[in-house]
Amino acid sequence: MVESESGEEAWVARRVCRRHGKEYPCTCAMGNLSRFVEPVVLLLLKQKGRSYGYDLSGDLQEHALTDAEIERAALYRTLRQLERNGKVASAWETDESGPARRVYKLTAGGERHLEEWATVLEHVSKSMARFVREARRSLHGTEAPKSRSA
């Protein structure tokens, strides 16, 4: 147990978010949710048609599913795993004006996997909304309904 800034005892120490400041409730302190990089990469490749890692990294944070910063290393690990699983294909592209770079595109299996992610995330979204409603009801002294529907 620790003492909070207000002098009250708290069971869990609150972390200060380096990106958002201590008053911002964010998901940065919730740990690395690297698995949620995958659906974003799939979506970006679907939207762009084909792209290389550095270009994807520029758009990654805008589409991120959490407030946590997505590291470039997580992007490249995800791309390699998706390629091993047949969800993306890549080829080296050489351009006279710069170094060779690996260009990625979504495969048909990757499109199906994006659809699966959309379904899963829809279910997660409903579950999270239900959790938030129940938590807020509990915090405000009213009993939450026992229904399992969103």
Coordinates of N, CA and C in Angstrom, one line a residue:
M1 N 0.9 -1.2 0.0 CA 0.0 0.0 0.0 C 0.9 1.2 0.0
V2 N 0.5 2.2 -0.8 CA 1.3 3.5 -0.8 C 0.3 4.7 -0.5
E3 N 0.9 5.8 -0.2 CA 0.1 7.0 0.0 C 0.0 7.8 -1.2
S4 N -1.2 8.2 -1.6 CA -1.4 9.0 -2.8 C -1.0 10.4 -2.6
E5 N -1.0 11.2 -3.6 CA -0.7 12.6 -3.5 C -1.7 13.4 -2.6
S6 N -2.9 12.9 -2.6 CA -3.9 13.5 -1.7 C -3.8 13.1 -0.3
G7 N -2.9 12.2 0.1 CA -2.7 11.7 1.4 C -3.4 10.5 1.8
E8 N -4.3 10.0 0.8 CA -5.0 8.8 1.1 C -4.2 7.6 0.7
E9 N -4.5 6.5 1.4 CA -3.7 5.3 1.1 C -4.3 4.7 -0.2
A10 N -3.4 4.2 -1.0 CA -3.8 3.5 -2.2 C -3.2 2.1 -2.3
W11 N -3.9 1.2 -2.9 CA -3.4 -0.2 -3.0 C -2.4 -0.3 -4.1
V12 N -2.5 0.4 -5.1 CA -1.6 0.3 -6.3 C -1.0 1.7 -6.6
A13 N 0.3 1.7 -6.7 CA 1.0 3.0 -7.1 C 0.6 3.3 -8.5
R14 N 0.3 4.6 -8.7 CA 0.0 5.1 -10.1 C 1.3 5.4 -10.8
R15 N 1.3 5.0 -12.0 CA 2.5 5.4 -12.8 C 2.3 6.7 -13.5
V16 N 3.3 7.4 -13.7 CA 3.3 8.7 -14.5 C 3.6 8.4 -15.9
C17 N 2.8 8.8 -16.8 CA 3.0 8.5 -18.2 C 4.0 9.6 -18.7
R18 N 5.1 9.1 -19.3 CA 6.1 10.0 -19.8 C 5.5 10.8 -21.1
R19 N 4.6 10.2 -21.8 CA 4.1 10.8 -23.0 C 2.9 11.8 -22.7
H20 N 2.1 11.4 -21.7 CA 0.8 12.2 -21.5 C 0.8 12.9 -20.2
G21 N 1.7 12.8 -19.3 CA 1.7 13.4 -18.0 C 0.9 12.6 -17.1
K22 N 1.0 12.9 -15.8 CA 0.4 12.1 -14.8 C -1.1 12.1 -14.7
E23 N -1.7 13.2 -15.2 CA -3.2 13.3 -15.1 C -3.9 12.6 -16.3
Y24 N -3.2 12.2 -17.3 CA -3.9 11.6 -18.5 C -4.1 10.1 -18.3
P25 N -5.3 9.7 -18.3 CA -5.6 8.2 -18.2 C -5.3 7.6 -19.6
C26 N -4.2 6.8 -19.7 CA -3.8 6.3 -21.0 C -3.5 4.8 -20.9
T27 N -3.3 4.2 -22.0 CA -3.0 2.8 -22.0 C -1.5 2.5 -22.0
C28 N -0.7 3.6 -22.0 CA 0.8 3.5 -22.0 C 1.3 2.6 -20.9
A29 N 0.7 2.7 -19.7 CA 1.2 2.0 -18.5 C 0.6 0.6 -18.5
M30 N -0.2 0.2 -19.5 CA -0.8 -1.1 -19.4 C 0.1 -2.2 -20.0
G31 N 1.3 -1.8 -20.4 CA 2.2 -2.8 -20.9 C 2.2 -2.8 -22.4
N32 N 3.0 -3.6 -23.0 CA 3.1 -3.7 -24.4 C 2.0 -4.6 -25.0
L33 N 1.2 -4.0 -25.8 CA 0.1 -4.8 -26.4 C 0.5 -5.0 -27.9
S34 N 1.7 -5.6 -28.1 CA 2.3 -5.8 -29.4 C 1.4 -6.6 -30.3
R35 N 0.6 -7.5 -29.8 CA -0.3 -8.3 -30.7 C -1.2 -7.4 -31.4
F36 N -1.6 -6.2 -30.9 CA -2.5 -5.3 -31.6 C -1.8 -4.5 -32.7
V37 N -0.5 -4.8 -32.9 CA 0.2 -4.2 -34.1 C -0.3 -4.9 -35.4
E38 N -0.5 -6.2 -35.3 CA -0.9 -7.0 -36.4 C -2.1 -6.5 -37.2
P39 N -3.2 -6.3 -36.6 CA -4.4 -5.8 -37.4 C -4.1 -4.4 -38.0
V40 N -3.4 -3.6 -37.3 CA -3.1 -2.3 -37.9 C -2.2 -2.4 -39.1
V41 N -1.2 -3.2 -39.1 CA -0.4 -3.5 -40.3 C -1.2 -4.0 -41.4
L42 N -2.0 -5.0 -41.1 CA -2.9 -5.6 -42.2 C -3.8 -4.5 -42.8
L43 N -4.4 -3.7 -42.0 CA -5.3 -2.6 -42.5 C -4.5 -1.6 -43.3
L44 N -3.3 -1.2 -42.9 CA -2.5 -0.2 -43.6 C -2.1 -0.8 -45.0
L45 N -1.7 -2.1 -45.0 CA -1.4 -2.7 -46.3 C -2.6 -2.8 -47.2
K46 N -3.7 -3.1 -46.7 CA -5.0 -3.2 -47.5 C -5.2 -1.8 -48.1
Q47 N -5.1 -0.8 -47.3 CA -5.4 0.6 -47.8 C -4.4 1.1 -48.8
K48 N -3.1 0.8 -48.5 CA -2.0 1.3 -49.4 C -1.8 0.4 -50.6
G49 N -2.2 -0.8 -50.6 CA -1.9 -1.7 -51.7 C -0.5 -2.4 -51.5
R50 N 0.5 -1.6 -51.4 CA 1.8 -2.1 -51.1 C 2.6 -1.0 -50.4
S51 N 3.6 -1.4 -49.6 CA 4.3 -0.4 -48.8 C 5.5 -1.0 -48.2
Y52 N 6.5 -0.1 -47.8 CA 7.7 -0.6 -47.1 C 7.6 -0.2 -45.7
G53 N 8.4 -0.8 -44.9 CA 8.4 -0.7 -43.4 C 8.4 0.8 -42.9
Y54 N 9.3 1.5 -43.4 CA 9.5 2.9 -43.0 C 8.2 3.7 -43.2
D55 N 7.6 3.5 -44.4 CA 6.4 4.2 -44.7 C 5.2 3.8 -43.8
L56 N 5.2 2.5 -43.5 CA 4.1 2.0 -42.6 C 4.3 2.5 -41.2
S57 N 5.6 2.7 -40.8 CA 5.8 3.2 -39.4 C 5.3 4.6 -39.3
G58 N 5.3 5.4 -40.3 CA 4.8 6.8 -40.3 C 3.3 6.8 -40.0
D59 N 2.6 5.8 -40.5 CA 1.1 5.8 -40.3 C 0.6 4.9 -39.1
L60 N 1.5 4.2 -38.6 CA 1.2 3.2 -37.6 C 0.5 3.8 -36.4
Q61 N 1.1 4.8 -35.8 CA 0.6 5.4 -34.6 C -0.8 6.0 -34.8
E62 N -1.0 6.6 -35.9 CA -2.3 7.2 -36.2 C -3.5 6.2 -36.1
H63 N -3.2 4.9 -36.5 CA -4.2 3.9 -36.5 C -4.1 2.9 -35.3
A64 N -3.1 3.2 -34.4 CA -2.9 2.3 -33.2 C -4.1 2.1 -32.4
L65 N -4.2 0.9 -31.8 CA -5.4 0.5 -31.0 C -5.2 0.9 -29.5
T66 N -4.0 1.4 -29.2 CA -3.7 1.8 -27.8 C -3.0 3.2 -27.9
D67 N -2.9 3.8 -26.7 CA -2.1 5.1 -26.6 C -0.6 4.8 -26.6
A68 N -0.2 3.6 -26.3 CA 1.2 3.2 -26.2 C 1.9 3.4 -27.5
E69 N 3.1 3.9 -27.5 CA 3.9 4.1 -28.7 C 4.3 2.8 -29.2
I70 N 4.1 2.6 -30.5 CA 4.5 1.4 -31.2 C 5.9 1.5 -31.7
E71 N 6.8 0.7 -31.2 CA 8.2 0.8 -31.6 C 8.3 0.2 -33.0
R72 N 9.3 0.8 -33.8 CA 9.5 0.3 -35.1 C 10.0 -1.2 -35.1
A73 N 10.7 -1.6 -34.1 CA 11.1 -3.0 -34.0 C 9.9 -3.9 -34.0
A74 N 8.8 -3.5 -33.3 CA 7.6 -4.3 -33.2 C 6.9 -4.4 -34.6
L75 N 7.0 -3.4 -35.3 CA 6.5 -3.4 -36.7 C 7.2 -4.4 -37.6
Y76 N 8.5 -4.3 -37.5 CA 9.3 -5.3 -38.4 C 9.1 -6.7 -37.9
R77 N 9.1 -7.0 -36.6 CA 8.8 -8.3 -36.1 C 7.5 -8.8 -36.6
T78 N 6.5 -7.9 -36.6 CA 5.1 -8.3 -37.0 C 5.1 -8.6 -38.5
L79 N 5.8 -7.7 -39.3 CA 5.9 -8.0 -40.8 C 6.5 -9.3 -41.1
R80 N 7.6 -9.6 -40.4 CA 8.3 -10.9 -40.6 C 7.4 -12.1 -40.3
Q81 N 6.7 -12.0 -39.1 CA 5.8 -13.1 -38.7 C 4.6 -13.2 -39.7
L82 N 4.1 -12.1 -40.1 CA 3.0 -12.2 -41.1 C 3.4 -12.8 -42.4
E83 N 4.7 -12.5 -42.8 CA 5.2 -13.1 -44.0 C 5.4 -14.6 -43.8
R84 N 6.0 -15.0 -42.7 CA 6.2 -16.4 -42.4 C 4.8 -17.2 -42.4
N85 N 3.8 -16.5 -42.0 CA 2.4 -17.1 -42.0 C 1.7 -17.0 -43.3
G86 N 2.3 -16.4 -44.3 CA 1.6 -16.3 -45.6 C 0.6 -15.2 -45.7
K87 N 0.6 -14.2 -44.7 CA -0.4 -13.2 -44.7 C 0.0 -11.9 -45.5
V88 N 1.3 -11.8 -45.7 CA 1.9 -10.7 -46.5 C 3.0 -11.4 -47.3
A89 N 3.3 -10.7 -48.5 CA 4.5 -11.1 -49.3 C 5.3 -9.9 -49.5
S90 N 6.6 -10.2 -49.7 CA 7.5 -9.0 -49.8 C 8.5 -9.3 -51.0
A91 N 9.1 -8.2 -51.4 CA 10.1 -8.3 -52.5 C 11.0 -7.1 -52.3
W92 N 12.3 -7.3 -52.7 CA 13.2 -6.1 -52.7 C 12.9 -5.2 -53.9
E93 N 12.8 -4.0 -53.6 CA 12.7 -3.0 -54.7 C 13.9 -2.1 -54.7
T94 N 14.5 -2.0 -55.9 CA 15.7 -1.2 -56.0 C 15.3 0.1 -56.8
D95 N 15.8 1.2 -56.3 CA 15.4 2.5 -56.9 C 16.8 3.2 -57.2
E96 N 16.9 3.8 -58.3 CA 18.2 4.4 -58.6 C 18.5 5.6 -57.6
S97 N 17.5 6.1 -57.0 CA 17.7 7.3 -56.2 C 18.0 7.0 -54.7
G98 N 17.9 5.7 -54.3 CA 18.2 5.3 -52.9 C 18.5 3.9 -52.8
P99 N 18.7 3.5 -51.5 CA 19.0 2.0 -51.3 C 17.8 1.1 -51.5
A100 N 18.1 -0.2 -51.7 CA 17.0 -1.2 -51.9 C 16.2 -1.2 -50.6
R101 N 14.9 -1.5 -50.8 CA 14.0 -1.6 -49.6 C 13.1 -2.7 -49.9
R102 N 12.6 -3.3 -48.8 CA 11.7 -4.4 -48.9 C 10.2 -3.8 -48.9
V103 N 9.5 -4.2 -49.9 CA 8.1 -3.7 -50.1 C 7.2 -4.9 -49.8
Y104 N 6.2 -4.6 -49.0 CA 5.2 -5.6 -48.6 C 3.9 -5.4 -49.2
K105 N 3.2 -6.5 -49.4 CA 1.8 -6.4 -49.9 C 1.0 -7.5 -49.2
L106 N -0.3 -7.3 -49.1 CA -1.2 -8.2 -48.4 C -1.5 -9.3 -49.4
T107 N -1.6 -10.6 -48.9 CA -2.0 -11.7 -49.7 C -3.5 -11.9 -49.5
A108 N -4.0 -12.9 -50.3 CA -5.5 -13.2 -50.1 C -5.7 -13.7 -48.7
G109 N -4.7 -14.5 -48.2 CA -4.8 -15.0 -46.8 C -4.7 -13.9 -45.8
G110 N -4.0 -12.8 -46.1 CA -3.9 -11.7 -45.3 C -5.2 -10.9 -45.2
E111 N -5.9 -10.8 -46.4 CA -7.2 -10.2 -46.4 C -8.2 -10.9 -45.5
R112 N -8.2 -12.2 -45.6 CA -9.1 -13.0 -44.7 C -8.7 -12.8 -43.2
H113 N -7.4 -12.8 -43.0 CA -6.9 -12.5 -41.6 C -7.4 -11.2 -41.1
L114 N -7.3 -10.2 -41.9 CA -7.8 -8.8 -41.6 C -9.3 -8.9 -41.2
E115 N -10.1 -9.7 -42.0 CA -11.5 -9.8 -41.7 C -11.7 -10.5 -40.3
E116 N -10.9 -11.5 -40.1 CA -10.9 -12.2 -38.8 C -10.6 -11.2 -37.6
W117 N -9.6 -10.4 -37.8 CA -9.3 -9.4 -36.8 C -10.4 -8.4 -36.6
A118 N -11.1 -8.0 -37.7 CA -12.2 -7.1 -37.5 C -13.3 -7.7 -36.7
T119 N -13.6 -9.0 -36.9 CA -14.6 -9.7 -36.1 C -14.2 -9.8 -34.6
V120 N -12.9 -10.2 -34.4 CA -12.4 -10.4 -33.0 C -12.5 -9.0 -32.3
L121 N -12.0 -8.0 -33.0 CA -11.9 -6.7 -32.3 C -13.3 -6.1 -32.1
E122 N -14.3 -6.5 -32.9 CA -15.6 -6.0 -32.7 C -16.2 -6.7 -31.4
H123 N -15.9 -8.0 -31.2 CA -16.3 -8.7 -30.0 C -15.6 -8.1 -28.8
V124 N -14.3 -7.8 -28.9 CA -13.5 -7.2 -27.8 C -14.1 -5.8 -27.5
S125 N -14.4 -5.1 -28.5 CA -14.9 -3.7 -28.3 C -16.2 -3.8 -27.5
K126 N -17.1 -4.7 -27.8 CA -18.4 -4.9 -27.1 C -18.1 -5.3 -25.6
S127 N -17.2 -6.2 -25.5 CA -16.8 -6.7 -24.1 C -16.2 -5.5 -23.3
M128 N -15.4 -4.7 -23.9 CA -14.8 -3.6 -23.2 C -15.8 -2.6 -22.8
A129 N -16.7 -2.3 -23.7 CA -17.8 -1.3 -23.4 C -18.6 -1.8 -22.3
R130 N -18.9 -3.1 -22.3 CA -19.7 -3.6 -21.2 C -19.0 -3.5 -19.9
F131 N -17.7 -3.8 -19.9 CA -16.8 -3.7 -18.7 C -16.8 -2.3 -18.2
V132 N -16.6 -1.3 -19.0 CA -16.6 0.1 -18.6 C -17.9 0.5 -18.0
R133 N -19.0 0.1 -18.6 CA -20.3 0.5 -18.1 C -20.5 -0.1 -16.7
E134 N -20.1 -1.4 -16.5 CA -20.3 -2.1 -15.2 C -19.3 -1.4 -14.2
A135 N -18.1 -1.1 -14.6 CA -17.2 -0.5 -13.6 C -17.7 0.8 -13.2
R136 N -18.1 1.6 -14.1 CA -18.6 3.0 -13.8 C -19.9 2.9 -12.9
R137 N -20.7 1.9 -13.2 CA -21.9 1.8 -12.3 C -21.5 1.4 -10.9
S138 N -20.5 0.5 -10.8 CA -20.1 0.0 -9.5 C -19.4 1.2 -8.8
L139 N -18.6 2.0 -9.5 CA -17.9 3.1 -8.8 C -18.9 4.1 -8.3
H140 N -20.0 4.3 -9.0 CA -21.0 5.3 -8.6 C -22.1 4.7 -7.7
G141 N -21.9 3.5 -7.2 CA -22.8 2.9 -6.2 C -24.1 2.3 -6.7
T142 N -24.2 2.1 -8.0 CA -25.4 1.4 -8.5 C -25.0 0.0 -9.0
E143 N -25.9 -0.9 -8.9 CA -25.6 -2.3 -9.3 C -25.7 -2.4 -10.8
A144 N -24.7 -3.1 -11.4 CA -24.7 -3.3 -12.8 C -25.6 -4.4 -13.2
P145 N -26.3 -4.4 -14.3 CA -27.1 -5.5 -14.8 C -26.3 -6.7 -15.0
K146 N -26.9 -7.9 -14.9 CA -26.1 -9.2 -15.0 C -26.2 -9.7 -16.4
S147 N -26.7 -8.9 -17.4 CA -26.8 -9.3 -18.7 C -25.4 -9.4 -19.4
R148 N -25.3 -10.4 -20.3 CA -24.0 -10.6 -21.0 C -24.0 -9.9 -22.3
S149 N -25.1 -9.2 -22.7 CA -25.1 -8.6 -24.0 C -24.5 -7.2 -23.9
A150 N -24.0 -6.7 -25.0 CA -23.3 -5.4 -25.0 C -24.3 -4.2 -25.0

